[in-house]
Structures are given as structure tokens and as C-alpha cells.
Amino acid sequence: MSRIIAIAWNTFREAVRDKILYNLLIFCLLLIGSTVFLQELAIGFPERVMMDMGLAFISVFGTLIAIFIGVGLVYKEIDRRTIYTIVSKPIPRYRFLLGKFLGLQLTLLVNLVLMTVLLLTAIYLAVDETPWHIILAVAFLLLEFMVLTSIAMMFSTFTSPTLSALFTLSFWVVGHLVGDMRHFVLQAKEATVIKTFAVLTRSLPDLDRFNLKSWASYGGPVDHSVIIYTIILGLLYSAFFLGVAALIFQRRDFK
Amino acid sequence: MDGTAVSQTVLEVKNLTKVFRVGFWGKKIWAVRDLDIDVRRNEIFGFLGPNGAGKTTTIKAILGLIYPTRGKIRLFGKPHSDVKIRSRIGFLPENPYFYDYLSAGEFMHFYGQLVNLPRSEKYEKSKELLKLVGLEDAAGIQLRKFSKGMLQRLGLAQALLGDPELIILDEPMSGLDPIGRKEIRDLILRMKENGKTVFFSTHILPDVEMICDRVGIIHSGRLSAVGTLSEILGSSLEGVEVTVSGITDEKAIDSVISRIVRQGDILHIALDDPNNLDGLLRKVLDQGGKIIEVFGHRRSLEDYFLEAVGEEHDDSEVEQ
């Protein structure tokens, strides 16, 4: 376990020493800060505008980190041959993958905490209220980013970063349409269409399950079972994609 | 093989074959063919071959970085696929590239964790090894500012973390200046003194001649020779050069001579057959001459290497 933690910590260290991440983070923090001015445009409920915009920025920024750092996590190690001295140490390959994955989760967590703190502060300064409930929406976003990272890592074990990013983005787009596809199945009449979409909705990760942004704007109770179900779903999706990544990675030759 | 021999064998490679498939049509490239090597405890084994001979492929197969197409590899008597066995091995890759955002100290601590060094030992050992390779003052410098020689030495330091018994070095001297090469040679010799076994690949012949106990020569993926230098090159003389003076008539001694050059009173005589030396010396003395120097020529590793590589090159041209 200590070796997985060492790899995770090193992955985190690599990310926080990367200037690109800082640039993205500063840009996103500025955008979140700018919601203070955007709320002036709202007709009533200015905090809703701020929450909507703020969560949207966090979502976009987190997705960018998860995909663009995720696709490079393994590929860069192979391309730069740093993997040679790691894999030749007494560490099973799947533990290396797990360490890299956890390192990126830590990076995402720290960034999301920073952005959420700023968003809450901005809302407090604007309307003198702190909508603590948005933390749940951010936590759900973190689950979505976990799934996206695992998908990105899976692709990066066998293809280039550009293709991996493209495939992961496709998963992200389609994953957010799974809910709509389900409605489509209910309304479709043709058997083959129903079957095709039924297969698709069952086999693709339903990423809209992690979307609590609308709920965050309006508030209201969330059932505990929904929270537990979503956490389990996030863990299962990630475990599946990481499992496939580990299988491919285990069989790879590092030429 | 008796029990002692088994325990003395640290690395055993049998019939190792690796085929890569390249290009759209999956064309087969035979990187290594039916390779057999055994490396014994506390020896320095030089794995010699020209660029592209299959040295790195063999090393990667030993370390589990690539999967052999055929053949068996055993480390300390166990299959090389056993991950735990790697705690007894240190490895320096060719042209090492490490995480350049880390300082040398951070790098060593990280790798110390990877070989499961206890926290207290990790810092002490890192410091000790950085000192051993002459980088104690560079502990706080980021690796992106390191020169090639410094990276190579740092690579050696990380290979020694965890006190491994077998150290595998892929081209450790390549790209280094003569001082850097000597430093690495000295370090390898010190590893042997400390009871380690060293297996290193190189295409630099003098390095092998200077420090190796045994040598394996690989070319085009095949092992062409393995053994001690004297086993490979033979201990017999290939020719003799004799320098004499006081001989006025060369014809009196020329019956066994291959070549002769006169410089004033001095004669430089070359004998292709060393068996003729006794007869020549007797004749020189009978003629009242004086023997100044006798110098025997042995076959060098370079001669052998060029012959072996040259022959196989000719063969492969014929095959094509």
C-alpha cells in the first residue's frame, strides 16, 4: 500500500508543479470570481445565477483536468521511459496504475476544494448567505471525474493521448445522453431501434446520474439512498474501466 | 548441474526468443533468437554487442518489461515473472530519463519508497548513495538541470537502493566522457567488492576488457560466444615481435622469419608462428647478436568481435 501511496503522491506532485494546471486553475478561479458581477444581471435569486455559473465552470474545468491529465498519466511514463525503472521495481503493474489514478483523484480533489471555497465565498459576499448544499453537487462532480479519469487511463494504456482524449470526450458526451436515450426507448416503436438503444443505455456509463447542478440551484431534499447508489455506481464504473486498463497494461511490452 | 552450481547461478536465460511485429502488416522482427546466458554470483558479466544486436531487448525481458516470445528466464532460481524477486535487482536503463520536476533528494526518497525502505532508512540510504556517486551536493537540484553524466550517476544510485544482489546496467558508459566512464567502471568494481553481481551491456570494448570476469557476445539477436576473455580469445600467442642488434647478415637467420625491418644496427623481426621463436633466438645468439626485446601478440577482443560480427554480417548478406 505504501508504494501505491508513493506513486499517487508523486503523480500529485507532478500535476501541481505543472504550469498548465496553474494557468487553468487561475483562469477558472477568475471565472468563478466573476460570477459576483454576473449576479447583477439576474432578476431575483442572484445566488442561483452564481451557483449555476460557478458549478458549470467547476464542471468544465474538472472535466478538462480529468481528461487531459488522465490521458497522459500512463502514456507519458511509457513515452519518456520513466516506466522502466518503476516497473522493474517490486511493484505489480496494476498497483502502478492504481497509484497514478489515485494521484489524479487527489489533484482533482484539491482543485475542486479550492474552487468550491471560492464559489461559496463569492456567494456569501454577494448575498450574505452560504449555500452549503452545493458541496454535495461538487462531490457528485468528483465522482464523475473519477469515472472520466478511469476511462481516459484505459485508453491511454494502448493509444496516443490525442486519440485517448477524443475517445474519452466521446464517452463524456454520450454518457450524458444516456438518460435521453432511455426516454427515447420508451417512445420508440420499432423493435430494432428499441433493442439497440436498450443495449446502449445498459452498456454505457450514465454520467448524468452525477449531475446535481440543477438540484443545487433549487435545493430540496436528496434521498440518502440516491447518494449511496450514486457513490456505488461511480466506484463500479471506475473499477470496471480500471480493471480493463490493468488487463491491457499487464500484457503490454514496453519497447 | 549440482546443488552448488544452482545456488551460484543468479541469472539463467534459456532459449530466449523475442519477436516484435512492426508496421501495418505486422512484419516479424527477430530481436533475440535462442539466447542462453547464465550469470554467476559476484561476477561482472559484460554483455557485448553492436547497436541493435538485441542487448536491451534481452535486459528488458529479464526485468519483465517485455514478454519473451519463447524461452525461460530464472532469477535466483525463481521465474522472473515473480514480482517479489525484483527487490533483489537494481536496474539502470540506457540513457535514463527520470522525473525532471523532482530534485535528486526527492527522487531518491520516492524510489526508496518503491523498494520498501523503512522511513528512517530511506533518508540515510539516499544520502549515502548520493555521496557514493558524487552527487551529495546536488540533492536539492531539480533533475531537469542535471547533465547526462549526472543523470547516469543518479541512475546508478537508484539502482543500488534496497541493497540489491544483482545489478543490471544497460549501456552505463554510453555518452560519457573518459573521466565519467572511469568513474562508472570504478563504481562497478566497487559493487563487486561489496559482493554484488553485475550484468552490464555495452558496445565499448575496452570497458569489457578492463573489468569483466566473463563476457557474452551478441550479434543480430544471437549469442556468438560466452565465457572468460581467455576462453573466448584463447591464451595462445598469435605472433611474436623480436628486436635484436649486432646481426650484420639477415640471411643467416631468415629461415623462420615472416617479416624483417632494419633500422641501422637494430632489426625488428616478426614471427607469425610463435613456435619458431626458440629457433630464431638460438640463431641470433649463435651469430653473436643481442636480444633487445621479445613481444608476444595475443588476439584482442576487438579482433574477435570484428571477426564474429563481420562473419555474421557476411552470412546474413548471403541469406538475403
Coordinates of C-alpha atoms in Angstrom, one line a residue, chain B:
Chain B
M1 CA 24.1 -29.3 -12.6
D2 CA 25.0 -29.9 -8.9
G3 CA 23.4 -28.0 -6.0
T4 CA 26.3 -25.6 -5.6
A5 CA 26.2 -24.6 -9.2
V6 CA 22.5 -23.9 -8.9
S7 CA 22.9 -21.6 -5.9
Q8 CA 25.8 -19.9 -7.7
T9 CA 23.7 -19.0 -10.7
V10 CA 22.0 -15.7 -10.2
L11 CA 20.5 -15.3 -13.6
E12 CA 19.7 -18.0 -16.0
V13 CA 18.3 -17.4 -19.5
K14 CA 17.3 -20.3 -21.7
N15 CA 16.4 -20.2 -25.4
L16 CA 15.2 -16.7 -25.1
T17 CA 13.5 -15.5 -28.3
K18 CA 11.7 -12.3 -28.8
V19 CA 9.8 -11.4 -32.0
F20 CA 8.4 -7.9 -32.5
R21 CA 5.7 -7.3 -35.0
V22 CA 6.0 -3.9 -36.7
G23 CA 4.1 -1.9 -39.3
F24 CA 0.6 -2.3 -40.6
W25 CA 1.1 -5.8 -41.9
G26 CA 2.7 -7.0 -38.6
K27 CA 6.1 -7.8 -40.2
K28 CA 8.1 -10.0 -37.9
I29 CA 11.4 -8.7 -36.5
W30 CA 13.5 -11.2 -34.6
A31 CA 15.2 -9.1 -31.9
V32 CA 16.7 -12.1 -30.0
R33 CA 17.0 -15.7 -31.0
D34 CA 17.5 -18.8 -28.8
L35 CA 19.7 -16.9 -26.3
D36 CA 21.3 -18.8 -23.4
I37 CA 23.1 -17.0 -20.6
D38 CA 24.0 -17.7 -17.1
V39 CA 25.4 -15.2 -14.7
R40 CA 27.1 -16.4 -11.6
R41 CA 27.2 -14.9 -8.1
N42 CA 29.7 -12.0 -7.5
E43 CA 30.9 -11.8 -11.1
I44 CA 30.9 -8.9 -13.5
F45 CA 29.3 -10.1 -16.7
G46 CA 29.8 -8.0 -19.8
F47 CA 27.1 -8.3 -22.4
L48 CA 28.8 -7.1 -25.6
G49 CA 27.3 -6.4 -28.9
P50 CA 26.9 -3.7 -31.6
N51 CA 24.0 -1.3 -31.6
G52 CA 20.7 -3.1 -32.4
A53 CA 22.2 -6.5 -31.5
G54 CA 19.4 -7.3 -29.0
K55 CA 21.1 -6.3 -25.7
T56 CA 18.4 -4.0 -24.5
T57 CA 15.7 -6.4 -25.6
T58 CA 17.3 -9.2 -23.5
I59 CA 17.6 -6.9 -20.5
K60 CA 14.0 -5.8 -20.8
A61 CA 12.9 -9.4 -21.0
I62 CA 14.9 -10.3 -17.9
L63 CA 13.3 -7.4 -16.0
G64 CA 9.7 -8.2 -17.2
L65 CA 9.4 -5.0 -19.2
I66 CA 8.7 -7.1 -22.3
Y67 CA 7.3 -10.6 -22.6
P68 CA 9.5 -13.3 -24.3
T69 CA 8.1 -14.9 -27.3
R70 CA 9.8 -18.2 -26.2
G71 CA 12.2 -19.3 -23.6
K72 CA 12.7 -19.2 -19.9
I73 CA 14.3 -16.7 -17.5
R74 CA 15.1 -17.5 -13.9
L75 CA 16.4 -15.1 -11.3
F76 CA 17.8 -16.5 -8.1
G77 CA 16.3 -19.9 -9.1
K78 CA 12.8 -18.4 -9.4
P79 CA 10.8 -17.5 -12.5
H80 CA 11.4 -13.8 -13.5
S81 CA 7.7 -13.2 -13.5
D82 CA 7.7 -13.3 -9.7
V83 CA 7.4 -9.6 -8.9
K84 CA 8.9 -10.1 -5.4
I85 CA 12.2 -11.2 -6.9
R86 CA 12.7 -7.7 -8.3
S87 CA 13.5 -6.4 -4.8
R88 CA 16.9 -8.2 -5.2
I89 CA 17.6 -6.5 -8.5
G90 CA 18.8 -3.0 -9.3
F91 CA 18.4 -1.6 -12.8
L92 CA 19.8 1.3 -14.7
P93 CA 18.3 1.8 -18.2
E94 CA 20.1 3.1 -21.2
N95 CA 20.0 6.9 -21.4
P96 CA 18.0 7.2 -18.3
Y97 CA 15.2 9.7 -18.1
F98 CA 13.8 10.4 -14.7
Y99 CA 11.0 12.7 -13.4
D100 CA 12.7 16.0 -14.1
Y101 CA 10.4 18.0 -11.8
L102 CA 11.9 16.2 -8.8
S103 CA 15.1 17.2 -7.0
A104 CA 17.8 14.4 -6.7
G105 CA 16.9 14.1 -3.0
E106 CA 13.1 13.8 -3.7
F107 CA 13.8 11.3 -6.5
M108 CA 15.9 9.1 -4.2
H109 CA 13.2 9.2 -1.4
F110 CA 10.5 8.3 -3.9
Y111 CA 12.5 5.4 -5.2
G112 CA 13.3 4.4 -1.7
Q113 CA 9.6 4.0 -1.0
L114 CA 9.2 1.9 -4.2
V115 CA 11.8 -0.6 -2.9
N116 CA 10.0 -0.5 0.5
L117 CA 12.8 1.1 2.6
P118 CA 11.7 2.0 6.1
R119 CA 11.2 5.7 6.6
S120 CA 14.2 6.2 8.8
E121 CA 16.5 4.2 6.5
K122 CA 15.2 6.0 3.4
Y123 CA 16.8 9.3 4.1
E124 CA 20.0 7.9 5.4
K125 CA 20.4 5.5 2.5
S126 CA 19.6 8.2 -0.1
K127 CA 22.2 10.5 1.3
E128 CA 24.8 7.7 1.5
L129 CA 24.2 6.6 -2.2
L130 CA 24.2 10.2 -3.5
K131 CA 27.6 10.6 -1.8
L132 CA 28.8 7.3 -3.3
V133 CA 28.1 8.6 -6.8
G134 CA 29.4 12.1 -6.0
L135 CA 26.1 13.9 -6.1
E136 CA 25.8 14.8 -2.4
D137 CA 25.9 18.5 -3.2
A138 CA 23.2 18.1 -5.9
A139 CA 20.5 16.7 -3.6
G140 CA 18.4 19.9 -3.8
I141 CA 18.8 20.5 -7.6
Q142 CA 15.9 19.6 -10.0
L143 CA 16.8 16.8 -12.4
R144 CA 16.0 18.9 -15.4
K145 CA 19.2 20.8 -14.6
F146 CA 21.3 17.6 -14.5
S147 CA 23.9 16.8 -17.2
K148 CA 23.9 13.4 -18.8
G149 CA 26.7 12.2 -16.7
M150 CA 25.0 13.3 -13.5
L151 CA 21.8 11.5 -14.6
Q152 CA 23.8 8.4 -15.3
R153 CA 25.3 8.5 -11.8
L154 CA 21.9 9.2 -10.2
G155 CA 20.6 6.2 -12.1
L156 CA 23.3 4.1 -10.6
A157 CA 22.4 5.4 -7.1
Q158 CA 18.7 4.5 -7.5
A159 CA 19.7 1.0 -8.9
L160 CA 21.6 0.5 -5.6
L161 CA 18.6 1.4 -3.4
G162 CA 17.4 -1.5 -1.3
D163 CA 20.8 -3.2 -1.4
P164 CA 20.1 -5.5 -4.4
E165 CA 22.3 -8.5 -5.1
L166 CA 22.1 -8.3 -8.8
I167 CA 22.7 -5.0 -10.6
I168 CA 21.7 -4.8 -14.3
L169 CA 23.1 -1.9 -16.2
D170 CA 22.1 -1.1 -19.8
E171 CA 25.0 0.8 -21.6
P172 CA 26.1 2.5 -18.4
M173 CA 29.1 4.2 -20.1
S174 CA 27.4 5.3 -23.3
G175 CA 27.7 9.0 -24.0
L176 CA 30.1 9.7 -21.1
D177 CA 33.5 11.3 -21.4
P178 CA 36.6 9.3 -20.4
I179 CA 36.5 10.6 -16.8
G180 CA 32.8 9.7 -16.5
R181 CA 33.5 6.2 -17.9
K182 CA 36.3 5.6 -15.5
E183 CA 34.0 6.7 -12.6
I184 CA 31.3 4.2 -13.6
R185 CA 33.9 1.5 -14.1
D186 CA 35.3 2.1 -10.6
L187 CA 31.8 2.0 -9.2
I188 CA 31.1 -1.3 -10.9
L189 CA 34.3 -2.7 -9.4
R190 CA 33.3 -1.4 -6.0
M191 CA 30.0 -3.2 -6.3
K192 CA 31.8 -6.4 -7.0
E193 CA 34.0 -5.8 -3.9
N194 CA 30.8 -5.4 -1.9
G195 CA 29.6 -8.9 -3.0
K196 CA 27.2 -7.8 -5.8
T197 CA 26.8 -9.4 -9.1
V198 CA 26.9 -7.0 -12.1
F199 CA 25.4 -7.7 -15.5
F200 CA 26.0 -4.8 -17.9
S201 CA 25.6 -4.3 -21.6
T202 CA 27.9 -2.3 -23.7
H203 CA 29.4 -1.8 -27.1
I204 CA 32.6 -0.3 -25.8
L205 CA 35.3 -3.0 -25.9
P206 CA 37.9 -1.6 -23.5
D207 CA 35.3 -1.4 -20.7
V208 CA 34.7 -5.1 -21.1
E209 CA 38.4 -6.0 -21.3
M210 CA 39.2 -3.9 -18.2
I211 CA 36.5 -5.1 -15.7
C212 CA 34.6 -8.1 -16.8
D213 CA 35.1 -11.6 -15.4
R214 CA 33.0 -13.1 -18.1
V215 CA 31.6 -11.9 -21.4
G216 CA 28.7 -12.8 -23.7
I217 CA 28.9 -11.6 -27.2
I218 CA 25.6 -11.0 -29.1
H219 CA 25.1 -10.1 -32.7
S220 CA 21.9 -10.0 -34.7
G221 CA 20.0 -11.4 -31.7
R222 CA 22.2 -14.5 -31.4
L223 CA 24.9 -15.2 -28.8
S224 CA 28.1 -15.9 -30.7
A225 CA 30.3 -16.6 -27.7
V226 CA 30.2 -16.7 -23.9
G227 CA 33.0 -17.3 -21.3
T228 CA 36.0 -15.6 -19.8
L229 CA 38.1 -13.5 -22.1
S230 CA 40.8 -16.2 -22.2
E231 CA 38.2 -18.8 -23.1
I232 CA 36.9 -16.7 -25.9
L233 CA 40.2 -15.3 -27.2
G234 CA 42.4 -18.3 -26.4
S235 CA 45.6 -18.0 -24.3
S236 CA 48.0 -18.8 -27.1
L237 CA 50.1 -16.2 -28.9
E238 CA 49.1 -15.2 -32.4
G239 CA 52.5 -13.9 -33.3
V240 CA 55.8 -12.6 -31.8
E241 CA 57.9 -9.5 -32.4
V242 CA 61.6 -9.7 -31.7
T243 CA 64.0 -6.7 -31.6
V244 CA 67.7 -7.6 -31.9
S245 CA 71.0 -5.9 -32.6
G246 CA 74.5 -6.9 -33.8
I247 CA 73.3 -9.0 -36.7
T248 CA 75.0 -8.0 -39.9
D249 CA 73.7 -10.7 -42.2
E250 CA 69.9 -11.1 -42.0
K251 CA 70.1 -14.1 -44.4
A252 CA 71.7 -16.2 -41.6
I253 CA 68.6 -16.0 -39.5
D254 CA 65.8 -15.6 -42.1
S255 CA 64.6 -19.2 -42.5
V256 CA 61.7 -18.8 -40.0
I257 CA 61.1 -15.1 -40.2
S258 CA 57.8 -13.7 -41.5
R259 CA 58.9 -10.0 -41.9
I260 CA 62.0 -8.1 -41.1
V261 CA 62.8 -4.3 -40.9
R262 CA 66.3 -2.9 -40.4
Q263 CA 66.9 0.5 -38.6
G264 CA 70.7 0.9 -38.5
D265 CA 72.0 -1.9 -36.3
I266 CA 68.6 -2.7 -35.0
L267 CA 66.4 -5.4 -36.6
H268 CA 62.7 -5.7 -36.0
I269 CA 61.6 -9.3 -36.7
A270 CA 58.0 -10.5 -36.9
L271 CA 57.1 -14.2 -36.4
D272 CA 53.6 -15.3 -37.4
D273 CA 54.3 -18.7 -35.8
P274 CA 55.3 -18.4 -32.2
N275 CA 56.7 -22.0 -32.3
N276 CA 59.6 -20.6 -34.3
L277 CA 60.8 -18.3 -31.5
D278 CA 63.2 -20.7 -29.9
G279 CA 65.0 -21.4 -33.2
L280 CA 65.2 -17.7 -34.0
L281 CA 66.7 -16.7 -30.7
R282 CA 69.2 -19.5 -30.9
K283 CA 70.3 -18.3 -34.3
V284 CA 70.6 -14.7 -33.2
L285 CA 72.8 -15.7 -30.3
D286 CA 74.9 -18.1 -32.5
Q287 CA 75.5 -15.2 -34.9
G288 CA 76.8 -13.1 -31.9
G289 CA 73.6 -10.9 -31.9
K290 CA 72.0 -9.4 -28.9
I291 CA 68.3 -9.8 -28.0
I292 CA 66.8 -6.4 -27.0
E293 CA 63.1 -7.2 -26.7
V294 CA 60.6 -10.1 -27.3
F295 CA 57.0 -9.1 -27.5
G296 CA 54.1 -11.6 -27.8
H297 CA 50.8 -10.7 -29.7
R298 CA 47.6 -12.1 -28.3
R299 CA 44.3 -11.9 -30.0
S300 CA 42.4 -8.9 -28.8
L301 CA 38.7 -8.7 -28.1
E302 CA 38.4 -6.2 -30.8
D303 CA 39.9 -8.7 -33.3
Y304 CA 37.4 -11.4 -32.2
F305 CA 34.5 -9.0 -32.1
L306 CA 35.2 -7.7 -35.6
E307 CA 35.6 -11.2 -36.9
A308 CA 32.4 -12.5 -35.3
V309 CA 30.4 -9.5 -36.4
G310 CA 31.9 -9.5 -39.8
E311 CA 31.3 -13.2 -40.4
E312 CA 27.6 -13.0 -39.3
H313 CA 27.2 -9.8 -41.4
D314 CA 28.6 -11.8 -44.5
D315 CA 26.3 -14.7 -43.7
S316 CA 23.2 -12.5 -43.4
E317 CA 24.1 -10.9 -46.7
V318 CA 24.3 -14.3 -48.3
E319 CA 21.0 -15.3 -46.7
Q320 CA 19.3 -12.2 -48.0

